[in-house]
Tab-separated table of C-alpha atoms in Angstrom:
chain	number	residue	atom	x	y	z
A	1	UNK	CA	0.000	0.000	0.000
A	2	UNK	CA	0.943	3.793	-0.679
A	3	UNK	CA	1.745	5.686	2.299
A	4	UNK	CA	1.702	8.997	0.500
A	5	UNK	CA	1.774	10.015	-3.607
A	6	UNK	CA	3.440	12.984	-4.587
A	7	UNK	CA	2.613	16.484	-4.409
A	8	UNK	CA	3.109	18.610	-7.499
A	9	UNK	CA	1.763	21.873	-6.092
A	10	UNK	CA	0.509	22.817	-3.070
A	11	UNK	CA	-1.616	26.490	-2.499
A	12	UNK	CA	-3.574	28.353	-0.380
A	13	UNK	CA	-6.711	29.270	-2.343
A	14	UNK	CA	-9.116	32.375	-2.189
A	15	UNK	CA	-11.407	32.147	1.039
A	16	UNK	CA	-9.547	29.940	3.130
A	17	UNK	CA	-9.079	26.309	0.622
A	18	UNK	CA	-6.242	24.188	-0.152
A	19	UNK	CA	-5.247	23.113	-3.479
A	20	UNK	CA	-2.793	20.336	-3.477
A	21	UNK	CA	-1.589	18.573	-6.892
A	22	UNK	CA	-1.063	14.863	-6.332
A	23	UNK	CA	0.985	12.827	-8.993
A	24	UNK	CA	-0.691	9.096	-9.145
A	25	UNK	CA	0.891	5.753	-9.997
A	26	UNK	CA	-1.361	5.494	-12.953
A	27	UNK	CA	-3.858	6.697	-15.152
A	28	UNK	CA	-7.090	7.604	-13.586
A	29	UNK	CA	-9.951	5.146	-15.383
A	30	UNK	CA	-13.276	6.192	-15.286
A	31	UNK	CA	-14.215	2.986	-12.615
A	32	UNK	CA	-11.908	4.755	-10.124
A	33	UNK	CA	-14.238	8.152	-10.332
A	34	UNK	CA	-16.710	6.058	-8.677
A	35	UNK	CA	-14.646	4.802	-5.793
A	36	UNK	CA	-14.608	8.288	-3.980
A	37	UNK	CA	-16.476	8.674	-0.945
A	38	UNK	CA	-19.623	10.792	-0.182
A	39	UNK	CA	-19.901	12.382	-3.651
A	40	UNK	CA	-22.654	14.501	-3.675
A	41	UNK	CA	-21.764	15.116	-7.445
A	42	UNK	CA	-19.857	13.319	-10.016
A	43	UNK	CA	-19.348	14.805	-13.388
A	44	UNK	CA	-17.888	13.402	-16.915
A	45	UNK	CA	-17.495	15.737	-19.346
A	46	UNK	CA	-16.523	13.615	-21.640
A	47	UNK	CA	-17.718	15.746	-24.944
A	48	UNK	CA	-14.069	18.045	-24.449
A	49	UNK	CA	-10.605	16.839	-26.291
A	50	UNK	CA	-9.669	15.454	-22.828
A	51	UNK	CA	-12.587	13.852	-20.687
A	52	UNK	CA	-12.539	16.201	-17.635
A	53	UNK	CA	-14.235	15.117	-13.717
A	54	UNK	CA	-15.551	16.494	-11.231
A	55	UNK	CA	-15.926	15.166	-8.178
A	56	UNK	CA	-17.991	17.335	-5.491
A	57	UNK	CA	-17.341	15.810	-1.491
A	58	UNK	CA	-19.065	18.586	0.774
A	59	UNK	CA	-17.032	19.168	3.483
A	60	UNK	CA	-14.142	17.220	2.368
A	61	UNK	CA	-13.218	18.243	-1.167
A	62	UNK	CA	-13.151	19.474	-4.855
A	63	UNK	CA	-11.468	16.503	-6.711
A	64	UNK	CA	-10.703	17.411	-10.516
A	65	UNK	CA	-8.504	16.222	-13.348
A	66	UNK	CA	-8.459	14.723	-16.649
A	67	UNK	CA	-9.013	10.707	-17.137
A	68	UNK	CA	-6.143	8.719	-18.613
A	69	UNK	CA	-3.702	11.310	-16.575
A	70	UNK	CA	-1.524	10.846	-13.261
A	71	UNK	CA	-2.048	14.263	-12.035
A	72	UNK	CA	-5.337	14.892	-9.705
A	73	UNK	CA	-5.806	18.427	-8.069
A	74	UNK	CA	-7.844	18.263	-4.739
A	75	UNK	CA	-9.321	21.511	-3.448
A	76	UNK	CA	-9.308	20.979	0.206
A	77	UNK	CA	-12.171	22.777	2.632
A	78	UNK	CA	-11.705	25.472	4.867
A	79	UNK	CA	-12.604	22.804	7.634
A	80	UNK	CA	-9.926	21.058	6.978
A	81	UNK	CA	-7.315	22.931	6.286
A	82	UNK	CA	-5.016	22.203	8.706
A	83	UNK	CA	-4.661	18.629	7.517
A	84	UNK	CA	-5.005	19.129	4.121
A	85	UNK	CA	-2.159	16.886	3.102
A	86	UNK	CA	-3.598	13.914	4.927
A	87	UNK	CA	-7.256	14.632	2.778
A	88	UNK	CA	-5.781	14.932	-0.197
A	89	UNK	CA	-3.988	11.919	-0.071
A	90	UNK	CA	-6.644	10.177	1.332
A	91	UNK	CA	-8.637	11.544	-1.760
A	92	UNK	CA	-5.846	10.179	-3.558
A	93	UNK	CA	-6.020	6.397	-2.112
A	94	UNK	CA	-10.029	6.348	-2.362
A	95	UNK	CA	-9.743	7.245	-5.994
A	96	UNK	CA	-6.818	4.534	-6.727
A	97	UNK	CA	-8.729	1.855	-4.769
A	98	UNK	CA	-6.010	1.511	-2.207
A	99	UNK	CA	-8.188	3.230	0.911
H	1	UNK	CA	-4.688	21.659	-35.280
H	2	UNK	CA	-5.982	25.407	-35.128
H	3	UNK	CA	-7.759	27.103	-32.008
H	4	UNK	CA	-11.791	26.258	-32.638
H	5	UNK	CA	-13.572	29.049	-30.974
H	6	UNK	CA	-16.255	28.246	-31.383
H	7	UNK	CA	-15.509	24.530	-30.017
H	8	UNK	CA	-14.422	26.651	-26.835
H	9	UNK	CA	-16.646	28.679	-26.333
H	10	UNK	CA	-19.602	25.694	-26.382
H	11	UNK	CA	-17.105	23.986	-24.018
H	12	UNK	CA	-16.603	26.693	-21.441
H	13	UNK	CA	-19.778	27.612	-21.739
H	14	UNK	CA	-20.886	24.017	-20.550
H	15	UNK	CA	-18.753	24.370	-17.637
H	16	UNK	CA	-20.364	24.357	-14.586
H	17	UNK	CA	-18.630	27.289	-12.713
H	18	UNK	CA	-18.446	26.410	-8.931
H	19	UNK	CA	-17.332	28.633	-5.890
H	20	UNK	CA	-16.592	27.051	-2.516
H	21	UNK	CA	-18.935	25.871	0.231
H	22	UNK	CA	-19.565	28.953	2.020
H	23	UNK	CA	-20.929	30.635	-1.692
H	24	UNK	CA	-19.528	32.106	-4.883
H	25	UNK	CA	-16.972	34.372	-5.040
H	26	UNK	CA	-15.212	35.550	-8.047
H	27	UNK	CA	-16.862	33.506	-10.938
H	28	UNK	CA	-19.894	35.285	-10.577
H	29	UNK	CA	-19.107	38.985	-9.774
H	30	UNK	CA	-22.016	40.774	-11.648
H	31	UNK	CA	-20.828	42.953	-14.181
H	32	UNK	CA	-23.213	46.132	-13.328
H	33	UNK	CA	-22.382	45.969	-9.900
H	34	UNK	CA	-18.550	46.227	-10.856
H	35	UNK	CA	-19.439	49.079	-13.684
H	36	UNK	CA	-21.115	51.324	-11.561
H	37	UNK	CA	-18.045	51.180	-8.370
H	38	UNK	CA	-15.753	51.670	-11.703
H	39	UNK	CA	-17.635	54.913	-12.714
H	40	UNK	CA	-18.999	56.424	-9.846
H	41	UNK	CA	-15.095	56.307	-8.840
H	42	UNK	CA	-14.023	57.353	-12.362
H	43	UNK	CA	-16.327	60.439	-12.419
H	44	UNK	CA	-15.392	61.070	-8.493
H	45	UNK	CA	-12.181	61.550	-9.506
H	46	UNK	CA	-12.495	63.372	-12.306
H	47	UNK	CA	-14.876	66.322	-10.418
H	48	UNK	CA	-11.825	66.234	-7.222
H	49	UNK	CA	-8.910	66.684	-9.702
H	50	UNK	CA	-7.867	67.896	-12.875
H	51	UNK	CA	-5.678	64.984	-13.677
H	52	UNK	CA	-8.597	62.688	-12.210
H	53	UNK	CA	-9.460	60.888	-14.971
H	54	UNK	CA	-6.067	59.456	-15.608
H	55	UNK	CA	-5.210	58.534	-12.290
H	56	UNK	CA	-8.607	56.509	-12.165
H	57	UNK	CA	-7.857	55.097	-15.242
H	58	UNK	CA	-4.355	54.180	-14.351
H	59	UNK	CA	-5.729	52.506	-11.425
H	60	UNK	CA	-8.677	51.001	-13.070
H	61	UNK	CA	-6.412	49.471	-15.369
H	62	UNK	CA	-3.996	48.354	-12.897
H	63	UNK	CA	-7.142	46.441	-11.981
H	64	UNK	CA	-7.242	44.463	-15.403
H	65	UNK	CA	-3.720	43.714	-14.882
H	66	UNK	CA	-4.334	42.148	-11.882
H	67	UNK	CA	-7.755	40.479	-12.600
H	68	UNK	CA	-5.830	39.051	-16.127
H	69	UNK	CA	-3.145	37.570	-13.804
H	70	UNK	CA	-5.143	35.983	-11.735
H	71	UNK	CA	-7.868	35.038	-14.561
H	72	UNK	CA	-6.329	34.158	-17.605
H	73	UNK	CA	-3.413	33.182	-15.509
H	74	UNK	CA	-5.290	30.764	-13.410
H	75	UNK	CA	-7.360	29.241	-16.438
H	76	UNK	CA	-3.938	28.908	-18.633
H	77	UNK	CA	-3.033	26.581	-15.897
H	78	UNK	CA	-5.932	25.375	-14.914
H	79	UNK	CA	-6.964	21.596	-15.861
H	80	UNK	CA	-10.411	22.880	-17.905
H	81	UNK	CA	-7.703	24.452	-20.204
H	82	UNK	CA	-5.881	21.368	-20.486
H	83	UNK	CA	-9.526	19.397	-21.624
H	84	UNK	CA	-10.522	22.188	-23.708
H	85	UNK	CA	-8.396	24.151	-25.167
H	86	UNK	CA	-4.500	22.897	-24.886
H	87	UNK	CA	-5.498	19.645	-27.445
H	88	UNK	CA	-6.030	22.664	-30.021
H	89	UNK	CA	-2.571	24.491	-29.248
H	90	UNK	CA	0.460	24.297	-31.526
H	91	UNK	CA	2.168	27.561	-30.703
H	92	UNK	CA	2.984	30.312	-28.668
H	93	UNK	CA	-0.314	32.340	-30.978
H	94	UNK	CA	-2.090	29.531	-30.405
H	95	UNK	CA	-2.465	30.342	-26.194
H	96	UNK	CA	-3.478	34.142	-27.077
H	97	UNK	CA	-6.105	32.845	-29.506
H	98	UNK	CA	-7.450	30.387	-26.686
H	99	UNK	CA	-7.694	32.926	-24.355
H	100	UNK	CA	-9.686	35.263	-26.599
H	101	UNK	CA	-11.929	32.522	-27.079
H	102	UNK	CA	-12.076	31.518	-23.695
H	103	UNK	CA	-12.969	34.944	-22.799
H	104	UNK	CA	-16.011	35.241	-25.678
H	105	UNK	CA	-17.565	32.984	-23.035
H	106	UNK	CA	-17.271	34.472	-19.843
H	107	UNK	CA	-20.000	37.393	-20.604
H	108	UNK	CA	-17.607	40.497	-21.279
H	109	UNK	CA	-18.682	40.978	-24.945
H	110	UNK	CA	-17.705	39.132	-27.914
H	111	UNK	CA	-13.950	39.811	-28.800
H	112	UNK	CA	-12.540	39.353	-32.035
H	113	UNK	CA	-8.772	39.207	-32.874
H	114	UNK	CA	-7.973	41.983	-35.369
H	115	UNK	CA	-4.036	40.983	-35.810
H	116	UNK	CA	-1.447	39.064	-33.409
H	117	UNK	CA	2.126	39.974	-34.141
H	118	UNK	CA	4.173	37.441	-32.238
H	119	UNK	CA	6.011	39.128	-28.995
H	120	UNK	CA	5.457	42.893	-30.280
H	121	UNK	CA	1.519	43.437	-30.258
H	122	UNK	CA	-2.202	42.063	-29.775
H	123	UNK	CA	-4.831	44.095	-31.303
H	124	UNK	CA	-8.218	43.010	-30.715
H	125	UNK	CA	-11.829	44.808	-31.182
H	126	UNK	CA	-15.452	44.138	-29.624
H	127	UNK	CA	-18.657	45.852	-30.539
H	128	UNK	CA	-20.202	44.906	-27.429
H	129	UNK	CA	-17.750	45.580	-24.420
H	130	UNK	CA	-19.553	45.134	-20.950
H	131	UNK	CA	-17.782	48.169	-19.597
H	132	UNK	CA	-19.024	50.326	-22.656
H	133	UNK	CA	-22.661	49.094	-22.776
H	134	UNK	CA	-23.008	50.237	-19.098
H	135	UNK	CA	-21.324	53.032	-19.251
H	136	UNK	CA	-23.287	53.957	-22.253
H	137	UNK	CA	-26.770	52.802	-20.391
H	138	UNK	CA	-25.957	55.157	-17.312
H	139	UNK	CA	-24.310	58.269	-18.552
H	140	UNK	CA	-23.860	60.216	-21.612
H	141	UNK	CA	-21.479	59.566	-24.483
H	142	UNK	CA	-17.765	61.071	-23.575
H	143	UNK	CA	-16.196	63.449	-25.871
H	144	UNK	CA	-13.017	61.630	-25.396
H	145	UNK	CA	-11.468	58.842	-23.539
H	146	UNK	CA	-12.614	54.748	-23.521
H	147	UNK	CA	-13.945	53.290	-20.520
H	148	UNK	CA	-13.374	49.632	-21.110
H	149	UNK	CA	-10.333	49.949	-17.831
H	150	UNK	CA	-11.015	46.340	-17.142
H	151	UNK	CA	-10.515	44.851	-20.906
H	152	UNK	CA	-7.370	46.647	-21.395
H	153	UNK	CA	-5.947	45.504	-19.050
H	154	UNK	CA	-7.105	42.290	-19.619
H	155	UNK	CA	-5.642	42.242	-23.151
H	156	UNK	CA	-2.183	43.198	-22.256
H	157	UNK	CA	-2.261	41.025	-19.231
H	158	UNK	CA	-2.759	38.416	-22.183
H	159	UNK	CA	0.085	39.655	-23.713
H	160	UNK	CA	2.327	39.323	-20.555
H	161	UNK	CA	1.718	36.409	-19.992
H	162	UNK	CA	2.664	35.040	-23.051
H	163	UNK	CA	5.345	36.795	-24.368
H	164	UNK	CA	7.029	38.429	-21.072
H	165	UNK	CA	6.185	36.004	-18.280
H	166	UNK	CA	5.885	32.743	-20.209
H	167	UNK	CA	3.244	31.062	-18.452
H	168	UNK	CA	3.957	28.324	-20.910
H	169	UNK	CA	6.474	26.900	-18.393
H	170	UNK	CA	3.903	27.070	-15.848
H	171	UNK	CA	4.953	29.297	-12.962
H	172	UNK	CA	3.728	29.798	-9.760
H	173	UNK	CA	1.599	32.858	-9.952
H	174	UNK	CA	3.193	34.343	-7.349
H	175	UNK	CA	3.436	38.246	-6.533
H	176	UNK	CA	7.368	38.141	-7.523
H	177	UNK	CA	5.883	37.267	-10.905
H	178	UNK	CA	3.484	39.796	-11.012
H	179	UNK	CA	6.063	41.915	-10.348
H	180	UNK	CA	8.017	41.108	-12.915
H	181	UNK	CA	5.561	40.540	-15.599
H	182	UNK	CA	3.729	43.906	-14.870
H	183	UNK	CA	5.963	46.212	-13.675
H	184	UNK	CA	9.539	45.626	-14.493
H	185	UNK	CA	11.346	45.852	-18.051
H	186	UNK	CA	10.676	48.159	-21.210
H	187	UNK	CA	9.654	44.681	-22.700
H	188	UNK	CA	6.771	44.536	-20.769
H	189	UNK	CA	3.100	45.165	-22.676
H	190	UNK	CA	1.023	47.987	-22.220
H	191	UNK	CA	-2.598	48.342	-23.113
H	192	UNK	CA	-4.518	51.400	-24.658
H	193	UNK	CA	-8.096	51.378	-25.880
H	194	UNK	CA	-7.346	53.444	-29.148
H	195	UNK	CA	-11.421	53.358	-29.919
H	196	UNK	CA	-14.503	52.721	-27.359
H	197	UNK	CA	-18.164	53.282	-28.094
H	198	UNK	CA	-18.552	55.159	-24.938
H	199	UNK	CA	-16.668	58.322	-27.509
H	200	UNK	CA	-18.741	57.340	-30.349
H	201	UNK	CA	-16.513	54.953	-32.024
H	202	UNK	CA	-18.929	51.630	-33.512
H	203	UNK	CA	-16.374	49.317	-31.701
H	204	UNK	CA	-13.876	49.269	-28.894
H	205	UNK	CA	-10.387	48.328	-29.689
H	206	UNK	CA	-7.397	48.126	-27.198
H	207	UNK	CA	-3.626	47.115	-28.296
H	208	UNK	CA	-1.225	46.183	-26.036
H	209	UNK	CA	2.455	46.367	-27.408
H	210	UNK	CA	6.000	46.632	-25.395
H	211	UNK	CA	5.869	50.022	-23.257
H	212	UNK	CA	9.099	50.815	-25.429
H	213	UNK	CA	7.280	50.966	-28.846
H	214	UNK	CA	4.613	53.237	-27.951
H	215	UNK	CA	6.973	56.167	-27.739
């Protein structure tokens, strides 16, 4: 099991978020979009060049990125900001299938 | 492949445009609400002090600069750009294009790109400017002078980015950058509005060219 994937990019966002880049081990398939926790909203828009997601987790995270691509980009809540390496890894592991 | 702006537009457009969890901020500033702070401050100034109207619109500008660094500069790198419009990019021209087209979709007017020469100037027009149509709706036509603060900024903010700052190799957009995309360097662009409906022209057209070649 992954301990931790690597961050990209890390930012404070705009009213109080925290948007981390996480490099993953592979390609994100569209069967790992619906591994994520407590979605409230899950969106393929796969009509663009690149199929883009979106996946809304109130109170947890904004999870975005582009399917067939290792790079993720997890806007972290205010709530948890102060441990928002640990959610956006753990968004990280949920979406890989390894949480 | 060439930039499809239409394709981009329909895209962007489609885009559901989200703020965070305690309401939207940003994506959906309404555009009356910012015209009428713009010109109640630009016709403040002008009544306090003779040289009024170009201090406001030095700092009005300033705004665009800073609204196109964060804007364009945050969707150049954002991941919607890579699904949208980066599949479409073969060069450097190719990014300024995008942008204009990305921009036909956010509600300021429909901009058209009169001429792009690479690294040395951007000219684009728009017959229906935001900043003019409310200006336009609230107060009298000007005798002189465009309005449009926001869009030319915006334009060379483009500009900067591309050709001074090279966003290309994705940089933080930190305020050292801003620094030295906006304010250092004769290389750096600056915008004019040369035409704006608000003085009776039929469109508004701003070019933004190195501060060094409009001596």
């Amino acid at each position: 099991m992954v301990l931790s994937y690597p961050v990209a990019t890390s930012r404070d966002c705009f009213g109080g978020e925290v948007l981390i880049e996480v490099t993953l081990p592979r390609g994100i398939e569209r069967a790992d979009l619906e591994r994520v926790r407590g979605a409230a909203s899950l969106e393929v828009l796969d009509g663009f060049p690149r199929p883009f997601f979106r996946i809304d987790v109130p109170g947890r995270f904004l999870l975005t990125g582009l399917l067939l691509t290792t790079s993720v980009r997890v806007t972290v809540r205010q709530v948890h900001r102060d441990r928002a390496f640990e959610v956006a890894q753990e968004a990280a592991r949920e979406l890989m299938g390894e949480a | 492949m060439a930039i499809d702006s239409a394709k981009v537009v329909s895209a962007v457009s489609g885009l559901r445009l989200v703020g965070n969890e305690d309401g939207l901020y940003l994506t959906r500033h309404y555009a009356d609400y910012y015209n009428r702070i713009s010109f109640a401050f630009l016709h403040h100034m002008e009544r306090a002090d003779p040289g009024g109207f170009a201090k406001a619109r030095k700092a009005l500008i300033e705004t665009g600069h800073l609204c196109g660094f964060n804007t364009f500069g945050g969707i150049m790198l954002s991941q919607e750009w890579e699904a949208v419009v980066a599949p479409m990019i073969e060069t450097r021209e190719d990014w300024v294009r995008g942008m204009v087209a990305v921009v036909n979709a956010l509600g300021w007017g429909r901009w058209e790109t009169k001429s792009l020469r690479p690294a040395e100037e951007l000219n684009v027009t728009c017959a229906n400017s935001y900043e003019s149509e409310g200006y336009l709706r609230d107060y009298p036509q000007r005798p002189d002078g465009g309005v449009c603060f926001l869009a030319t900024g915006g334009v060379s903010a483009i500009m900067n980015l591309l050709y001074h700052g090279d966003i290309t190799t994705r940089p933080q957009r930190t305020e050292d950058y801003y620094q030295k995309i906006f304010a250092a360097g004769d290389n750096r662009f600056e915008g004019r509005e040369i035409a704006c409906r608000a003085s009776g022209a039929p469109r508004c057209e701003w070019v933004a060219r190195p501060v060094q070649r409009w001596s």
